Amino acid sequence: MVNRVILIDNGFLVHRSIFAFRSSGMNLGYLYLRMLLALIKKLNYSVENDLVIIAIDSKLGSWRKVFIPVYKSNRKSKREALESSDWWKECFKEIEQILKTLDLYSAFHIVEEAYTEADDIISVAVRYFQNKECIVVSSDSDLEQLAVYPNVKIFSIISKKFKNVKNPLKVLEEKIVKGDVADNITNPENIDIELRRKIFSLLSLPLEIETRIRSKLVSVLENKKQFDLNKIPYKSIKEDITKLLKGETL
């Protein structure tokens, strides 16, 4: 019986593994999987007790851009100031293949929904699984607002420790007032305050978005996986996932 839901924000994990690949030259897929397993290990994962969901940003972009077209429009240019567009595409393609393999053949579930962000998926999940302990794994302070729910704990990808979020709504209120440079919203006073709240709040999403994500989460629970670890790449990764499924310590 699942008692705990581990919700992993894929974005930071992807970029951290890509930058490690860029500096070390090691295999990108291996780096991604090794970082993922390090997080799982730190959380004392149990295949019988835990449901792992890796939340993915939609490749189609975010619904928020409909309301604010400049939303996160600076991200691509920042990436391409470091490496070419083709280089990034190849990196993302390699990790996408790894994620497909995990979704098909491992105990981990990959959730992506058109025009939604990983934050959206995680926010709906903590409400959908309101009777389960939900561990939100991310470096994104935006997700700290979800600690307002009693079933939510925030685990930092960077420190690999649980965060004591004393004021879950502080980040949300600050973003509503000041905007967010990282989201490319630098002049919030030019945007209606209710629209800002709609864009930044993860506590209440547009009904159509919430409904579509909930439908995806239902399919996760209905997906009775048949593990095939022979499909998992890299010998040491395969061995470690096998240990996890057997309840052994990595």
Short mmCIF file of C-alpha atoms in Angstrom, two decimals:
data_model
loop_
_atom_site.label_atom_id
_atom_site.label_comp_id
_atom_site.label_asym_id
_atom_site.label_seq_id
_atom_site.Cartn_x
_atom_site.Cartn_y
_atom_site.Cartn_z
CA MET A 1 0.00 0.00 0.00
CA VAL A 2 1.34 3.41 -0.97
CA ASN A 3 1.68 5.74 2.01
CA ARG A 4 4.05 8.30 0.56
CA VAL A 5 4.25 10.13 -2.77
CA ILE A 6 7.64 11.43 -3.90
CA LEU A 7 7.21 14.25 -6.43
CA ILE A 8 10.40 15.15 -8.29
CA ASP A 9 10.79 18.42 -10.19
CA ASN A 10 12.61 17.20 -13.28
CA GLY A 11 13.82 20.58 -14.56
CA PHE A 12 16.60 21.22 -12.07
CA LEU A 13 17.75 17.61 -12.24
CA VAL A 14 18.01 17.85 -16.02
CA HIS A 15 20.01 21.06 -16.00
CA ARG A 16 22.29 19.92 -13.21
CA SER A 17 23.14 16.72 -15.08
CA ILE A 18 23.67 18.64 -18.33
CA PHE A 19 26.09 21.07 -16.71
CA ALA A 20 27.92 18.14 -15.09
CA PHE A 21 28.16 16.52 -18.53
CA ARG A 22 29.39 19.79 -20.03
CA SER A 23 32.21 20.11 -17.50
CA SER A 24 33.17 16.44 -17.10
CA GLY A 25 32.43 14.85 -20.47
CA MET A 26 30.88 11.84 -18.72
CA ASN A 27 27.85 10.15 -20.25
CA LEU A 28 24.82 12.42 -19.83
CA GLY A 29 22.24 9.67 -19.38
CA TYR A 30 24.37 8.03 -16.71
CA LEU A 31 24.84 11.33 -14.85
CA TYR A 32 21.10 11.99 -14.86
CA LEU A 33 20.25 8.54 -13.54
CA ARG A 34 23.00 8.61 -10.92
CA MET A 35 21.71 11.97 -9.59
CA LEU A 36 18.14 10.66 -9.58
CA LEU A 37 19.10 7.56 -7.63
CA ALA A 38 21.10 9.64 -5.14
CA LEU A 39 17.91 11.55 -4.33
CA ILE A 40 15.83 8.39 -4.09
CA LYS A 41 18.41 6.85 -1.76
CA LYS A 42 18.41 9.93 0.49
CA LEU A 43 14.64 9.62 0.89
CA ASN A 44 14.86 5.95 1.96
CA TYR A 45 12.70 4.83 -0.95
CA SER A 46 10.59 1.69 -0.59
CA VAL A 47 8.89 0.19 -3.64
CA GLU A 48 6.02 -1.04 -1.46
CA ASN A 49 5.51 2.20 0.46
CA ASP A 50 6.38 4.94 -2.05
CA LEU A 51 5.01 6.20 -5.35
CA VAL A 52 7.60 8.16 -7.34
CA ILE A 53 6.39 10.72 -9.88
CA ILE A 54 8.86 12.69 -11.99
CA ALA A 55 7.10 15.84 -13.17
CA ILE A 56 8.06 17.21 -16.59
CA ASP A 57 7.65 20.66 -18.17
CA SER A 58 5.57 20.40 -21.34
CA LYS A 59 7.57 20.71 -24.55
CA LEU A 60 4.68 22.84 -25.88
CA GLY A 61 5.35 25.59 -23.35
CA SER A 62 3.25 26.96 -20.50
CA TRP A 63 -0.38 28.06 -20.36
CA ARG A 64 0.89 31.17 -18.56
CA LYS A 65 2.33 32.56 -21.80
CA VAL A 66 -1.21 33.01 -23.11
CA PHE A 67 -1.71 35.68 -20.45
CA ILE A 68 1.85 37.03 -20.28
CA PRO A 69 3.75 36.33 -23.55
CA VAL A 70 7.14 37.31 -22.07
CA TYR A 71 6.81 34.67 -19.33
CA LYS A 72 10.15 32.77 -19.20
CA SER A 73 10.95 33.97 -22.73
CA ASN A 74 14.54 34.67 -21.65
CA ARG A 75 15.39 31.05 -20.81
CA LYS A 76 16.29 29.91 -24.34
CA SER A 77 18.64 32.82 -25.05
CA LYS A 78 20.45 32.25 -21.75
CA ARG A 79 21.03 28.60 -22.63
CA GLU A 80 22.22 29.41 -26.12
CA ALA A 81 24.69 31.95 -24.77
CA LEU A 82 26.52 28.89 -23.39
CA GLU A 83 26.04 26.30 -26.14
CA SER A 84 24.30 26.07 -29.52
CA SER A 85 20.62 25.30 -29.93
CA ASP A 86 21.50 21.95 -31.55
CA TRP A 87 23.74 21.02 -28.61
CA TRP A 88 20.89 21.62 -26.15
CA LYS A 89 18.43 19.73 -28.36
CA GLU A 90 20.69 16.67 -28.35
CA CYS A 91 21.02 16.83 -24.56
CA PHE A 92 17.27 17.12 -24.04
CA LYS A 93 16.68 14.32 -26.56
CA GLU A 94 19.01 11.96 -24.69
CA ILE A 95 17.36 12.62 -21.34
CA GLU A 96 13.90 12.30 -22.90
CA GLN A 97 14.82 8.78 -24.04
CA ILE A 98 16.03 7.92 -20.54
CA LEU A 99 12.72 9.15 -19.10
CA LYS A 100 10.71 7.07 -21.58
CA THR A 101 12.68 4.00 -20.56
CA LEU A 102 12.09 4.67 -16.87
CA ASP A 103 8.38 5.18 -17.46
CA LEU A 104 8.03 1.94 -19.40
CA TYR A 105 10.26 -0.41 -17.44
CA SER A 106 10.91 0.92 -13.92
CA ALA A 107 8.88 1.67 -10.79
CA PHE A 108 9.04 5.41 -11.51
CA HIS A 109 6.23 7.30 -13.26
CA ILE A 110 6.89 10.16 -15.69
CA VAL A 111 4.07 12.71 -15.88
CA GLU A 112 3.84 15.38 -18.57
CA GLU A 113 0.73 17.28 -19.66
CA ALA A 114 0.37 19.69 -22.58
CA TYR A 115 0.98 23.36 -21.78
CA THR A 116 1.68 22.72 -18.11
CA GLU A 117 4.84 22.99 -16.03
CA ALA A 118 6.32 20.53 -13.55
CA ASP A 119 5.23 22.90 -10.77
CA ASP A 120 1.61 22.58 -11.94
CA ILE A 121 1.76 18.78 -11.90
CA ILE A 122 3.29 18.75 -8.43
CA SER A 123 0.76 21.25 -7.08
CA VAL A 124 -2.20 19.22 -8.33
CA ALA A 125 -0.63 16.00 -7.06
CA VAL A 126 -0.32 17.19 -3.45
CA ARG A 127 -4.05 17.99 -3.52
CA TYR A 128 -4.99 14.79 -5.33
CA PHE A 129 -2.98 12.72 -2.83
CA GLN A 130 -4.17 14.77 0.13
CA ASN A 131 -4.39 11.69 2.36
CA LYS A 132 -0.79 10.69 1.64
CA GLU A 133 2.47 12.21 2.80
CA CYS A 134 3.83 14.11 -0.22
CA ILE A 135 7.55 14.85 -0.53
CA VAL A 136 8.21 17.67 -3.02
CA VAL A 137 11.76 17.34 -4.34
CA SER A 138 12.99 20.57 -5.92
CA SER A 139 15.29 23.56 -5.67
CA ASP A 140 12.50 25.92 -6.78
CA SER A 141 11.36 28.25 -4.01
CA ASP A 142 8.02 28.67 -5.84
CA LEU A 143 7.05 25.21 -4.63
CA GLU A 144 7.51 26.21 -0.99
CA GLN A 145 4.00 27.68 -1.05
CA LEU A 146 2.73 24.08 -1.16
CA ALA A 147 3.98 23.59 2.40
CA VAL A 148 0.75 25.32 3.41
CA TYR A 149 -0.83 21.86 3.04
CA PRO A 150 -0.35 19.62 6.10
CA ASN A 151 0.58 16.57 4.00
CA VAL A 152 3.50 18.30 2.23
CA LYS A 153 7.21 18.31 3.01
CA ILE A 154 9.80 20.13 0.88
CA PHE A 155 13.10 18.36 0.14
CA SER A 156 15.90 20.41 -1.42
CA ILE A 157 17.70 18.90 -4.41
CA ILE A 158 20.72 21.07 -3.60
CA SER A 159 21.21 20.44 0.14
CA LYS A 160 19.54 17.00 0.06
CA LYS A 161 17.76 17.94 3.28
CA PHE A 162 14.20 18.74 4.26
CA LYS A 163 13.44 22.45 4.45
CA ASN A 164 11.70 24.07 7.37
CA VAL A 165 9.29 26.39 5.57
CA LYS A 166 8.04 28.75 8.26
CA ASN A 167 5.96 30.98 6.00
CA PRO A 168 4.76 29.04 2.93
CA LEU A 169 2.95 32.01 1.43
CA LYS A 170 5.85 34.47 1.70
CA VAL A 171 7.41 33.57 -1.67
CA LEU A 172 4.03 33.80 -3.40
CA GLU A 173 3.19 37.20 -1.95
CA GLU A 174 6.66 38.57 -2.78
CA LYS A 175 6.38 37.42 -6.39
CA ILE A 176 2.93 38.94 -6.72
CA VAL A 177 4.29 42.27 -5.49
CA LYS A 178 7.80 42.28 -6.99
CA GLY A 179 7.59 39.95 -9.97
CA ASP A 180 10.34 37.46 -10.76
CA VAL A 181 13.46 38.06 -12.85
CA ALA A 182 13.85 34.31 -13.42
CA ASP A 183 10.38 34.23 -14.99
CA ASN A 184 11.20 37.37 -17.01
CA ILE A 185 8.50 39.36 -15.21
CA THR A 186 10.43 42.44 -14.16
CA ASN A 187 7.74 45.14 -14.27
CA PRO A 188 4.86 43.62 -12.30
CA GLU A 189 3.17 46.98 -11.82
CA ASN A 190 2.22 46.81 -15.51
CA ILE A 191 0.27 43.59 -14.92
CA ASP A 192 -3.09 43.43 -13.14
CA ILE A 193 -2.59 42.11 -9.60
CA GLU A 194 -5.21 39.37 -10.00
CA LEU A 195 -3.47 38.16 -13.15
CA ARG A 196 -0.17 38.11 -11.25
CA ARG A 197 -1.82 36.00 -8.56
CA LYS A 198 -3.20 33.64 -11.22
CA ILE A 199 0.22 33.25 -12.80
CA PHE A 200 2.24 32.77 -9.63
CA SER A 201 -0.12 30.84 -7.35
CA LEU A 202 0.15 27.06 -7.24
CA LEU A 203 -2.63 26.80 -4.68
CA SER A 204 -5.36 27.26 -7.27
CA LEU A 205 -4.90 26.52 -10.98
CA PRO A 206 -7.36 27.14 -13.83
CA LEU A 207 -10.02 24.42 -13.67
CA GLU A 208 -9.21 23.03 -17.12
CA ILE A 209 -5.52 22.65 -16.19
CA GLU A 210 -6.32 21.05 -12.83
CA THR A 211 -8.76 18.62 -14.46
CA ARG A 212 -6.32 17.47 -17.15
CA ILE A 213 -3.53 16.89 -14.65
CA ARG A 214 -5.84 15.00 -12.29
CA SER A 215 -6.76 12.74 -15.20
CA LYS A 216 -3.08 12.00 -15.75
CA LEU A 217 -2.64 11.15 -12.07
CA VAL A 218 -5.58 8.73 -12.24
CA SER A 219 -3.82 6.94 -15.11
CA VAL A 220 -0.65 6.70 -13.01
CA LEU A 221 -2.54 4.80 -10.32
CA GLU A 222 -4.16 2.55 -12.93
CA ASN A 223 -0.81 1.74 -14.55
CA LYS A 224 0.19 -1.60 -13.05
CA LYS A 225 3.77 -1.73 -14.23
CA GLN A 226 5.66 -4.81 -15.32
CA PHE A 227 9.28 -4.06 -14.56
CA ASP A 228 11.89 -5.09 -17.13
CA LEU A 229 15.23 -4.06 -15.72
CA ASN A 230 17.03 -5.53 -18.72
CA LYS A 231 15.85 -2.42 -20.56
CA ILE A 232 17.52 -0.07 -18.06
CA PRO A 233 20.85 1.27 -19.40
CA TYR A 234 24.21 1.12 -17.58
CA LYS A 235 25.13 -1.92 -15.52
CA SER A 236 25.64 -0.12 -12.19
CA ILE A 237 22.34 1.77 -12.56
CA LYS A 238 20.51 -1.46 -13.33
CA GLU A 239 22.06 -3.10 -10.28
CA ASP A 240 21.07 -0.20 -8.01
CA ILE A 241 17.46 -0.14 -9.24
CA THR A 242 17.31 -3.91 -8.67
CA LYS A 243 18.45 -3.33 -5.08
CA LEU A 244 15.76 -0.69 -4.61
CA LEU A 245 13.06 -3.08 -5.79
CA LYS A 246 14.34 -5.73 -3.37
CA GLY A 247 14.37 -3.27 -0.49
CA GLU A 248 18.15 -3.37 -0.21
CA THR A 249 20.34 -0.39 0.70
CA LEU A 250 22.27 1.25 -2.12
#
